[in-house]
């Protein structure tokens, strides 16, 4: 017997170290989504405060606002296409390269929006290029979220998958705070004197778009240090990589695809009502064509940031809850709460400063509780060799049914209600009921083996 073949019976077996250290997993999954959502929020804020004046100035104010929101929704339409494209790459070539590519696409598109000429300078070319870059943003975000969620969940310790899955979700509130904080800083440096600040309209609004390139460079550096998860590497070594992941998903996992889409519906509607409609309602004048609360823009954004802090807190708290009680049970109770919350829109918004703050705190807290567990739930629905595609398509098709049309429907219902937000709240409750039904007919995924 050779010396090399001798074994020591009492030797302690070597425990393999994780492919990616915990700190790297958390940072890489969180920083990318923070940047992606920062870019999206920069546009969302500009869509309310700037773009109706600079890119859609003709017609009445309602038409201008709807046109701006239509461009906002265009990105949501591009997201499923991005999910298919990046999902294909992610399931065939790996998570790391795909995540770097999606981040760079989003960052470059956002950076270039900051250089666009306005309608008054080049006519219809201005909104055309705005739409093109907005589509690029949506296309990139379609591949970003699922990849970040997979980095987190495929590298998570046993029993902590939902908690790890909340870190990419945390990018949403962090991105909101950074983006709107920059707008506030610019507004403070360029105060309006009885009207709209001309410097802000001329160039101040562009600064947050330019700033994104710095964040992208940081994100790319962090992600280049990642190595592939054991789950994906094992799939490659077994020869289980699919030539066309989308075809496999549609053929073998169509039920999970549909369920995942409707799981996200209430989350998306709540998300965009709280970040776009509520901002419009809060800052519109009481005597405007669409009457609002008449708050100063900076004041209301500060109030929103206060609410988003609770978004972040409850996003993190939702992970341990979902690990302990299960994803399905946790989300059923949260979705029931969203149904009730939708019916409280009018009394809360009519309740003065205290009522508005209560709406922001409760709404964003519910947002955290419903959004957090999705980072684990959607990836758990699909096997490793189609997980990037399956989770990404579910997440982003839901963006069309929820996020893409939510701002437009909200403005229409706001108008139909004569300036009252009552029907907007009812709309949220109905969408939450649809999500509730999908959860009730589903099964728990907490104990799914992510290696299979």
Tab-separated table of C-alpha atoms in Angstrom:
chain	number	residue	atom	x	y	z
A	1	UNK	CA	0.000	0.000	0.000
A	2	UNK	CA	1.406	3.356	-0.952
A	3	UNK	CA	1.842	6.097	1.595
A	4	UNK	CA	-0.621	8.274	-0.284
A	5	UNK	CA	-3.407	5.741	0.162
A	6	UNK	CA	-3.098	5.500	3.939
A	7	UNK	CA	-5.969	7.197	5.797
A	8	UNK	CA	-6.241	8.178	9.426
A	9	UNK	CA	-9.529	6.923	10.913
A	10	UNK	CA	-9.740	9.624	13.570
A	11	UNK	CA	-8.796	12.529	11.328
A	12	UNK	CA	-11.277	15.393	11.240
A	13	UNK	CA	-12.734	15.766	7.747
A	14	UNK	CA	-11.903	19.030	6.071
A	15	UNK	CA	-14.895	21.367	5.886
A	16	UNK	CA	-14.939	23.260	2.595
A	17	UNK	CA	-15.040	27.015	2.936
A	18	UNK	CA	-17.861	28.864	1.204
A	19	UNK	CA	-17.117	29.894	-2.365
A	20	UNK	CA	-17.953	33.474	-1.417
A	21	UNK	CA	-17.424	34.920	2.087
A	22	UNK	CA	-20.583	36.127	3.801
A	23	UNK	CA	-19.527	39.789	3.680
A	24	UNK	CA	-18.901	39.591	-0.063
A	25	UNK	CA	-22.246	37.891	-0.710
A	26	UNK	CA	-24.143	40.515	1.267
A	27	UNK	CA	-22.303	43.464	-0.270
A	28	UNK	CA	-22.409	42.179	-3.858
A	29	UNK	CA	-26.126	41.361	-3.719
A	30	UNK	CA	-27.048	44.602	-1.965
A	31	UNK	CA	-24.847	47.167	-3.699
A	32	UNK	CA	-25.995	46.235	-7.182
A	33	UNK	CA	-29.697	46.470	-6.409
A	34	UNK	CA	-29.085	49.689	-4.475
A	35	UNK	CA	-27.538	51.197	-7.604
A	36	UNK	CA	-30.233	49.788	-9.876
A	37	UNK	CA	-33.065	51.075	-7.698
A	38	UNK	CA	-31.266	54.386	-7.206
A	39	UNK	CA	-31.276	54.795	-10.984
A	40	UNK	CA	-34.951	53.897	-11.171
A	41	UNK	CA	-35.917	56.260	-8.335
A	42	UNK	CA	-33.963	59.122	-9.874
A	43	UNK	CA	-36.140	58.744	-12.927
A	44	UNK	CA	-39.323	58.272	-10.848
A	45	UNK	CA	-38.718	61.517	-8.994
A	46	UNK	CA	-37.811	63.399	-12.159
A	47	UNK	CA	-40.941	61.985	-13.855
A	48	UNK	CA	-43.059	63.856	-11.315
A	49	UNK	CA	-41.003	67.002	-10.752
A	50	UNK	CA	-39.189	67.768	-14.023
A	51	UNK	CA	-40.053	65.735	-17.114
A	52	UNK	CA	-43.624	67.018	-17.626
A	53	UNK	CA	-42.125	70.499	-18.077
A	54	UNK	CA	-38.991	69.641	-20.035
A	55	UNK	CA	-39.994	66.688	-22.224
A	56	UNK	CA	-43.827	66.775	-22.441
A	57	UNK	CA	-44.716	70.473	-22.178
A	58	UNK	CA	-47.631	70.648	-24.601
A	59	UNK	CA	-51.247	70.076	-23.569
A	60	UNK	CA	-52.798	70.338	-20.129
A	61	UNK	CA	-50.902	69.330	-16.944
A	62	UNK	CA	-52.730	66.017	-16.612
A	63	UNK	CA	-51.678	64.925	-20.115
A	64	UNK	CA	-48.084	65.943	-19.395
A	65	UNK	CA	-48.062	63.930	-16.172
A	66	UNK	CA	-49.600	60.886	-17.839
A	67	UNK	CA	-47.104	61.097	-20.704
A	68	UNK	CA	-44.227	61.179	-18.250
A	69	UNK	CA	-45.627	58.178	-16.391
A	70	UNK	CA	-46.078	56.391	-19.719
A	71	UNK	CA	-42.330	56.570	-20.248
A	72	UNK	CA	-41.935	55.328	-16.695
A	73	UNK	CA	-44.100	52.330	-17.613
A	74	UNK	CA	-42.134	51.715	-20.819
A	75	UNK	CA	-39.216	50.508	-18.734
A	76	UNK	CA	-41.485	47.979	-17.055
A	77	UNK	CA	-42.411	46.550	-20.443
A	78	UNK	CA	-38.701	46.124	-21.251
A	79	UNK	CA	-38.005	44.321	-17.990
A	80	UNK	CA	-39.351	40.877	-19.015
A	81	UNK	CA	-37.238	41.059	-22.182
A	82	UNK	CA	-34.219	41.794	-20.019
A	83	UNK	CA	-35.155	38.920	-17.724
A	84	UNK	CA	-35.203	36.524	-20.680
A	85	UNK	CA	-31.927	37.806	-22.131
A	86	UNK	CA	-29.945	37.992	-18.893
A	87	UNK	CA	-31.664	34.894	-17.533
A	88	UNK	CA	-30.454	32.958	-20.554
A	89	UNK	CA	-26.900	34.166	-19.965
A	90	UNK	CA	-27.097	33.613	-16.218
A	91	UNK	CA	-28.361	30.035	-16.501
A	92	UNK	CA	-25.851	29.139	-19.212
A	93	UNK	CA	-22.740	31.227	-18.512
A	94	UNK	CA	-23.036	31.978	-14.808
A	95	UNK	CA	-24.311	34.618	-12.410
A	96	UNK	CA	-21.169	36.774	-12.077
A	97	UNK	CA	-20.645	37.944	-15.678
A	98	UNK	CA	-24.350	38.510	-16.153
A	99	UNK	CA	-24.640	40.675	-13.057
A	100	UNK	CA	-21.725	42.867	-14.141
A	101	UNK	CA	-23.267	43.329	-17.607
A	102	UNK	CA	-26.720	44.284	-16.292
A	103	UNK	CA	-25.239	46.786	-13.846
A	104	UNK	CA	-23.156	48.495	-16.535
A	105	UNK	CA	-26.142	48.709	-18.906
A	106	UNK	CA	-28.277	50.389	-16.264
A	107	UNK	CA	-25.532	52.771	-15.161
A	108	UNK	CA	-24.581	53.958	-18.639
A	109	UNK	CA	-28.228	54.541	-19.634
A	110	UNK	CA	-28.871	56.550	-16.476
A	111	UNK	CA	-25.690	58.581	-16.918
A	112	UNK	CA	-26.648	59.506	-20.495
A	113	UNK	CA	-30.156	60.665	-19.464
A	114	UNK	CA	-28.351	63.421	-17.574
A	115	UNK	CA	-27.043	64.800	-20.889
A	116	UNK	CA	-30.302	64.764	-22.871
A	117	UNK	CA	-31.462	67.990	-24.526
A	118	UNK	CA	-35.017	69.080	-23.749
A	119	UNK	CA	-38.117	69.318	-25.938
A	120	UNK	CA	-37.615	73.066	-26.307
A	121	UNK	CA	-34.134	72.443	-27.732
A	122	UNK	CA	-34.618	69.547	-30.181
A	123	UNK	CA	-38.362	68.885	-30.279
A	124	UNK	CA	-39.652	65.327	-30.331
A	125	UNK	CA	-36.110	63.890	-30.415
A	126	UNK	CA	-35.857	64.653	-26.689
A	127	UNK	CA	-38.721	62.393	-25.519
A	128	UNK	CA	-37.674	59.763	-28.094
A	129	UNK	CA	-34.181	59.422	-26.607
A	130	UNK	CA	-35.676	59.531	-23.118
A	131	UNK	CA	-37.813	56.521	-24.043
A	132	UNK	CA	-34.789	54.680	-25.512
A	133	UNK	CA	-32.667	55.156	-22.410
A	134	UNK	CA	-35.634	54.333	-20.206
A	135	UNK	CA	-36.090	51.066	-22.102
A	136	UNK	CA	-32.390	50.328	-21.531
A	137	UNK	CA	-32.871	50.907	-17.800
A	138	UNK	CA	-35.792	48.499	-17.696
A	139	UNK	CA	-33.948	45.923	-19.794
A	140	UNK	CA	-31.016	45.997	-17.359
A	141	UNK	CA	-33.150	45.834	-14.229
A	142	UNK	CA	-34.866	42.792	-15.726
A	143	UNK	CA	-31.629	40.873	-15.315
A	144	UNK	CA	-30.328	42.523	-12.162
A	145	UNK	CA	-32.801	41.505	-9.504
A	146	UNK	CA	-32.905	37.752	-10.098
A	147	UNK	CA	-29.121	37.535	-10.345
A	148	UNK	CA	-28.647	39.417	-7.080
A	149	UNK	CA	-31.270	37.254	-5.372
A	150	UNK	CA	-29.505	34.107	-6.590
A	151	UNK	CA	-26.121	35.309	-5.350
A	152	UNK	CA	-27.684	35.805	-1.919
A	153	UNK	CA	-29.810	32.670	-1.659
A	154	UNK	CA	-27.493	30.170	-3.377
A	155	UNK	CA	-24.723	31.171	-0.956
A	156	UNK	CA	-26.913	31.335	2.170
A	157	UNK	CA	-26.289	29.109	5.238
A	158	UNK	CA	-28.902	26.495	6.028
A	159	UNK	CA	-32.001	27.944	7.656
A	160	UNK	CA	-31.117	31.554	6.776
A	161	UNK	CA	-32.018	31.696	3.105
A	162	UNK	CA	-34.906	34.162	3.477
A	163	UNK	CA	-32.772	36.423	5.658
A	164	UNK	CA	-29.955	36.444	3.077
A	165	UNK	CA	-32.582	37.016	0.397
A	166	UNK	CA	-33.565	40.300	2.055
A	167	UNK	CA	-30.195	41.931	1.326
A	168	UNK	CA	-30.805	42.457	-2.410
A	169	UNK	CA	-34.293	43.647	-1.442
A	170	UNK	CA	-32.726	46.203	0.874
A	171	UNK	CA	-31.382	47.930	-2.224
A	172	UNK	CA	-34.868	49.339	-2.884
A	173	UNK	CA	-35.162	51.514	0.255
A	174	UNK	CA	-31.457	52.407	0.208
A	175	UNK	CA	-31.669	53.470	-3.434
A	176	UNK	CA	-34.757	55.571	-2.683
A	177	UNK	CA	-33.058	57.380	0.204
A	178	UNK	CA	-29.874	58.141	-1.764
A	179	UNK	CA	-31.721	59.267	-4.907
A	180	UNK	CA	-34.244	61.510	-3.183
A	181	UNK	CA	-31.660	62.742	-0.706
A	182	UNK	CA	-29.651	64.060	-3.647
A	183	UNK	CA	-32.719	65.810	-5.067
A	184	UNK	CA	-33.331	67.446	-1.700
A	185	UNK	CA	-29.714	68.569	-1.430
A	186	UNK	CA	-29.904	70.105	-4.889
A	187	UNK	CA	-33.191	71.821	-4.010
A	188	UNK	CA	-31.606	73.291	-0.875
A	189	UNK	CA	-28.645	74.571	-2.889
A	190	UNK	CA	-31.003	75.907	-5.555
A	191	UNK	CA	-33.997	77.257	-3.592
A	192	UNK	CA	-37.096	78.386	-5.444
A	193	UNK	CA	-38.264	81.966	-4.954
A	194	UNK	CA	-42.028	81.816	-5.247
A	195	UNK	CA	-41.934	79.293	-8.069
A	196	UNK	CA	-39.792	76.702	-9.834
A	197	UNK	CA	-36.052	77.264	-9.649
A	198	UNK	CA	-34.757	77.898	-13.151
A	199	UNK	CA	-31.311	76.528	-12.375
A	200	UNK	CA	-32.867	73.283	-11.147
A	201	UNK	CA	-34.806	72.966	-14.406
A	202	UNK	CA	-31.754	73.908	-16.487
A	203	UNK	CA	-29.167	71.553	-14.963
A	204	UNK	CA	-29.779	70.771	-11.290
A	205	UNK	CA	-32.004	67.771	-12.032
A	206	UNK	CA	-29.199	66.233	-14.113
A	207	UNK	CA	-26.734	65.832	-11.221
A	208	UNK	CA	-28.317	62.674	-9.716
A	209	UNK	CA	-28.166	61.018	-13.147
A	210	UNK	CA	-24.468	61.876	-13.520
A	211	UNK	CA	-23.708	60.667	-9.994
A	212	UNK	CA	-24.806	57.135	-10.886
A	213	UNK	CA	-21.600	56.425	-12.812
A	214	UNK	CA	-19.558	56.612	-9.597
A	215	UNK	CA	-21.815	54.095	-7.896
A	216	UNK	CA	-21.650	51.776	-10.910
A	217	UNK	CA	-17.848	51.677	-10.825
A	218	UNK	CA	-17.941	50.651	-7.148
A	219	UNK	CA	-20.554	47.975	-7.843
A	220	UNK	CA	-18.648	46.473	-10.769
A	221	UNK	CA	-15.457	46.206	-8.709
A	222	UNK	CA	-17.278	44.341	-5.935
A	223	UNK	CA	-19.009	41.951	-8.316
A	224	UNK	CA	-15.854	41.098	-10.245
A	225	UNK	CA	-14.539	39.527	-7.026
A	226	UNK	CA	-17.416	37.012	-6.871
A	227	UNK	CA	-17.021	33.332	-7.759
A	228	UNK	CA	-19.873	31.127	-8.919
A	229	UNK	CA	-22.102	29.450	-6.305
A	230	UNK	CA	-21.787	25.749	-5.548
A	231	UNK	CA	-25.291	25.205	-6.908
A	232	UNK	CA	-24.436	26.593	-10.349
A	233	UNK	CA	-20.981	24.994	-10.475
A	234	UNK	CA	-22.554	21.626	-9.655
A	235	UNK	CA	-25.092	22.075	-12.434
A	236	UNK	CA	-22.279	22.717	-14.918
A	237	UNK	CA	-20.241	19.701	-13.745
A	238	UNK	CA	-23.277	17.431	-14.100
A	239	UNK	CA	-23.938	18.635	-17.630
A	240	UNK	CA	-27.404	19.838	-16.619
A	241	UNK	CA	-27.154	23.291	-18.227
A	242	UNK	CA	-30.066	23.822	-20.608
A	243	UNK	CA	-29.517	25.115	-24.130
A	244	UNK	CA	-32.700	27.245	-23.999
A	245	UNK	CA	-33.640	27.839	-20.335
A	246	UNK	CA	-36.803	29.751	-21.228
A	247	UNK	CA	-38.152	26.806	-23.195
A	248	UNK	CA	-37.488	24.469	-20.276
A	249	UNK	CA	-39.257	26.818	-17.864
A	250	UNK	CA	-42.314	27.183	-20.097
A	251	UNK	CA	-42.485	23.441	-20.605
A	252	UNK	CA	-41.745	22.131	-17.114
A	253	UNK	CA	-42.320	25.011	-14.690
A	254	UNK	CA	-45.217	26.989	-16.175
A	255	UNK	CA	-47.274	26.664	-12.977
A	256	UNK	CA	-44.467	28.127	-10.855
A	257	UNK	CA	-44.035	30.881	-13.444
A	258	UNK	CA	-47.679	31.913	-13.112
A	259	UNK	CA	-47.714	31.677	-9.323
A	260	UNK	CA	-44.518	33.706	-9.008
A	261	UNK	CA	-45.987	36.417	-11.227
A	262	UNK	CA	-49.076	36.778	-9.054
A	263	UNK	CA	-47.095	36.502	-5.811
A	264	UNK	CA	-45.453	39.814	-6.790
A	265	UNK	CA	-48.590	41.633	-7.990
A	266	UNK	CA	-49.641	43.303	-4.719
A	267	UNK	CA	-46.011	44.138	-3.962
A	268	UNK	CA	-45.573	45.983	-7.254
A	269	UNK	CA	-48.824	47.932	-7.044
A	270	UNK	CA	-48.111	49.005	-3.461
A	271	UNK	CA	-44.507	49.831	-4.364
A	272	UNK	CA	-45.334	52.242	-7.167
A	273	UNK	CA	-48.374	53.791	-5.523
A	274	UNK	CA	-46.239	54.660	-2.505
A	275	UNK	CA	-43.366	56.056	-4.580
A	276	UNK	CA	-45.098	57.795	-7.484
A	277	UNK	CA	-48.824	58.362	-6.928
A	278	UNK	CA	-48.494	59.435	-3.301
A	279	UNK	CA	-45.768	61.932	-4.261
A	280	UNK	CA	-48.025	63.423	-6.940
A	281	UNK	CA	-51.044	63.543	-4.644
A	282	UNK	CA	-49.032	65.040	-1.816
A	283	UNK	CA	-47.486	67.855	-3.877
A	284	UNK	CA	-50.375	68.771	-6.205
A	285	UNK	CA	-52.179	71.978	-5.220
A	286	UNK	CA	-55.684	71.649	-3.683
A	287	UNK	CA	-57.128	73.787	-6.491
A	288	UNK	CA	-55.323	71.949	-9.322
A	289	UNK	CA	-57.134	69.966	-12.033
A	290	UNK	CA	-56.203	66.884	-10.014
A	291	UNK	CA	-56.453	68.196	-6.474
A	292	UNK	CA	-53.864	67.157	-3.929
A	293	UNK	CA	-52.579	68.069	-0.501
A	294	UNK	CA	-50.415	71.001	-1.573
A	295	UNK	CA	-47.238	70.078	0.299
A	296	UNK	CA	-43.950	71.638	-0.695
A	297	UNK	CA	-41.911	69.234	-2.854
A	298	UNK	CA	-38.896	69.053	-0.531
A	299	UNK	CA	-41.082	68.676	2.559
A	300	UNK	CA	-43.009	65.773	1.122
A	301	UNK	CA	-39.899	63.972	-0.104
A	302	UNK	CA	-38.466	64.273	3.421
A	303	UNK	CA	-41.687	62.765	4.772
A	304	UNK	CA	-41.395	59.959	2.238
A	305	UNK	CA	-37.792	59.262	3.226
A	306	UNK	CA	-38.978	58.966	6.829
A	307	UNK	CA	-41.464	56.321	5.699
A	308	UNK	CA	-38.846	54.508	3.612
A	309	UNK	CA	-36.706	54.028	6.723
A	310	UNK	CA	-39.475	51.692	7.919
A	311	UNK	CA	-39.387	50.023	4.496
A	312	UNK	CA	-35.756	49.101	5.139
A	313	UNK	CA	-36.329	48.008	8.744
A	314	UNK	CA	-39.219	45.695	7.923
A	315	UNK	CA	-37.451	44.319	4.852
A	316	UNK	CA	-34.724	42.995	7.153
A	317	UNK	CA	-37.192	41.801	9.812
A	318	UNK	CA	-39.254	39.900	7.256
A	319	UNK	CA	-36.367	37.537	6.468
A	320	UNK	CA	-36.086	35.903	9.921
A	321	UNK	CA	-39.891	35.749	10.106
A	322	UNK	CA	-40.066	33.936	6.777
A	323	UNK	CA	-37.288	31.567	7.857
A	324	UNK	CA	-39.129	30.796	11.091
A	325	UNK	CA	-42.775	30.678	9.984
A	326	UNK	CA	-42.363	29.981	6.282
A	327	UNK	CA	-42.677	32.240	3.243
A	328	UNK	CA	-46.288	31.356	2.481
A	329	UNK	CA	-47.677	31.905	5.972
A	330	UNK	CA	-45.803	35.184	6.447
A	331	UNK	CA	-46.972	36.602	3.113
A	332	UNK	CA	-50.598	35.545	3.574
A	333	UNK	CA	-50.887	37.676	6.721
A	334	UNK	CA	-49.016	40.602	5.170
A	335	UNK	CA	-51.193	40.511	2.045
A	336	UNK	CA	-54.350	40.540	4.174
A	337	UNK	CA	-52.984	43.666	5.853
A	338	UNK	CA	-52.431	45.281	2.437
A	339	UNK	CA	-56.084	44.623	1.540
A	340	UNK	CA	-57.159	46.529	4.655
A	341	UNK	CA	-54.579	49.271	4.087
A	342	UNK	CA	-55.991	50.033	0.632
A	343	UNK	CA	-59.369	50.784	2.183
A	344	UNK	CA	-57.779	53.296	4.568
A	345	UNK	CA	-56.325	55.601	1.885
A	346	UNK	CA	-58.978	58.312	2.246
A	347	UNK	CA	-59.151	58.563	6.064
A	348	UNK	CA	-55.358	58.574	6.324
A	349	UNK	CA	-54.752	61.147	3.581
A	350	UNK	CA	-57.555	63.308	5.002
A	351	UNK	CA	-56.043	63.105	8.480
A	352	UNK	CA	-53.668	66.035	8.184
A	353	UNK	CA	-49.940	65.711	8.799
A	354	UNK	CA	-50.381	62.854	11.279
A	355	UNK	CA	-52.594	60.927	8.857
A	356	UNK	CA	-50.207	61.371	5.918
A	357	UNK	CA	-47.227	60.285	8.010
A	358	UNK	CA	-49.211	57.279	9.222
A	359	UNK	CA	-50.002	56.323	5.615
A	360	UNK	CA	-46.331	56.596	4.655
A	361	UNK	CA	-45.096	54.615	7.669
A	362	UNK	CA	-47.721	51.862	7.424
A	363	UNK	CA	-47.527	51.621	3.629
A	364	UNK	CA	-43.754	51.395	3.505
A	365	UNK	CA	-43.664	48.980	6.455
A	366	UNK	CA	-46.047	46.660	4.604
A	367	UNK	CA	-43.870	47.124	1.534
A	368	UNK	CA	-40.871	45.823	3.439
A	369	UNK	CA	-42.783	42.862	4.816
A	370	UNK	CA	-44.088	41.768	1.415
A	371	UNK	CA	-40.946	42.575	-0.599
A	372	UNK	CA	-38.374	41.030	1.735
A	373	UNK	CA	-39.403	37.328	1.481
A	374	UNK	CA	-39.609	37.509	-2.332
A	375	UNK	CA	-35.811	37.393	-2.528
A	376	UNK	CA	-35.975	33.763	-1.381
A	377	UNK	CA	-39.462	32.709	-2.469
A	378	UNK	CA	-39.155	33.272	-6.218
A	379	UNK	CA	-35.751	31.536	-6.639
A	380	UNK	CA	-37.012	28.593	-4.551
A	381	UNK	CA	-39.761	27.936	-7.097
A	382	UNK	CA	-37.304	26.837	-9.803
A	383	UNK	CA	-34.472	24.280	-10.226
A	384	UNK	CA	-30.900	25.584	-10.485
A	385	UNK	CA	-30.505	25.161	-14.242
A	386	UNK	CA	-33.422	27.521	-15.002
A	387	UNK	CA	-33.551	29.501	-11.748
A	388	UNK	CA	-32.182	32.765	-13.142
A	389	UNK	CA	-34.665	32.722	-16.019
A	390	UNK	CA	-37.673	31.484	-14.049
A	391	UNK	CA	-37.386	33.841	-11.095
A	392	UNK	CA	-36.484	36.778	-13.352
A	393	UNK	CA	-39.393	36.283	-15.750
A	394	UNK	CA	-41.903	35.903	-12.888
A	395	UNK	CA	-40.590	38.989	-11.132
A	396	UNK	CA	-40.583	41.124	-14.267
A	397	UNK	CA	-43.772	39.965	-15.998
A	398	UNK	CA	-45.466	40.985	-12.779
A	399	UNK	CA	-43.944	44.428	-13.292
A	400	UNK	CA	-46.143	44.849	-16.376
A	401	UNK	CA	-49.319	43.732	-14.605
A	402	UNK	CA	-48.512	45.806	-11.537
A	403	UNK	CA	-45.850	48.492	-11.798
A	404	UNK	CA	-46.149	49.446	-15.481
A	405	UNK	CA	-49.838	50.248	-15.314
A	406	UNK	CA	-50.206	51.212	-11.641
A	407	UNK	CA	-49.224	54.902	-12.001
A	408	UNK	CA	-51.410	55.315	-15.090
A	409	UNK	CA	-54.417	53.580	-13.486
A	410	UNK	CA	-53.902	55.543	-10.278
A	411	UNK	CA	-54.033	58.896	-12.112
A	412	UNK	CA	-57.131	57.775	-14.041
A	413	UNK	CA	-58.894	56.669	-10.841
A	414	UNK	CA	-57.768	59.842	-9.114
A	415	UNK	CA	-59.417	61.845	-11.891
A	416	UNK	CA	-62.547	59.653	-11.918
A	417	UNK	CA	-62.906	60.181	-8.178
A	418	UNK	CA	-62.943	63.947	-8.601
A	419	UNK	CA	-59.592	64.325	-6.872
A	420	UNK	CA	-60.296	61.747	-4.166
A	421	UNK	CA	-57.862	58.804	-3.732
A	422	UNK	CA	-60.665	56.421	-2.702
A	423	UNK	CA	-60.675	54.346	-5.899
A	424	UNK	CA	-56.885	54.237	-5.905
A	425	UNK	CA	-57.030	52.502	-2.524
A	426	UNK	CA	-59.705	50.102	-3.748
A	427	UNK	CA	-57.489	49.246	-6.714
A	428	UNK	CA	-54.663	48.304	-4.335
A	429	UNK	CA	-57.001	46.123	-2.263
A	430	UNK	CA	-58.257	44.249	-5.342
A	431	UNK	CA	-54.712	43.540	-6.539
A	432	UNK	CA	-53.810	42.305	-3.051
A	433	UNK	CA	-56.766	39.912	-3.121
A	434	UNK	CA	-55.434	38.399	-6.355
A	435	UNK	CA	-52.055	37.862	-4.699
A	436	UNK	CA	-53.764	36.348	-1.682
A	437	UNK	CA	-55.517	33.748	-3.829
A	438	UNK	CA	-52.229	32.766	-5.478
A	439	UNK	CA	-50.619	32.300	-2.063
A	440	UNK	CA	-53.516	30.197	-0.785
A	441	UNK	CA	-53.242	27.716	-3.688
A	442	UNK	CA	-49.430	27.467	-3.414
A	443	UNK	CA	-47.210	25.265	-1.246
A	444	UNK	CA	-44.423	26.180	1.179
A	445	UNK	CA	-40.888	26.419	-0.266
A	446	UNK	CA	-38.861	26.984	2.927
A	447	UNK	CA	-37.301	23.507	2.903
A	448	UNK	CA	-36.584	23.265	-0.852
A	449	UNK	CA	-33.079	21.997	-1.668
A	450	UNK	CA	-31.427	24.759	-3.744
A	451	UNK	CA	-28.752	22.351	-5.015
A	452	UNK	CA	-31.282	20.435	-7.128
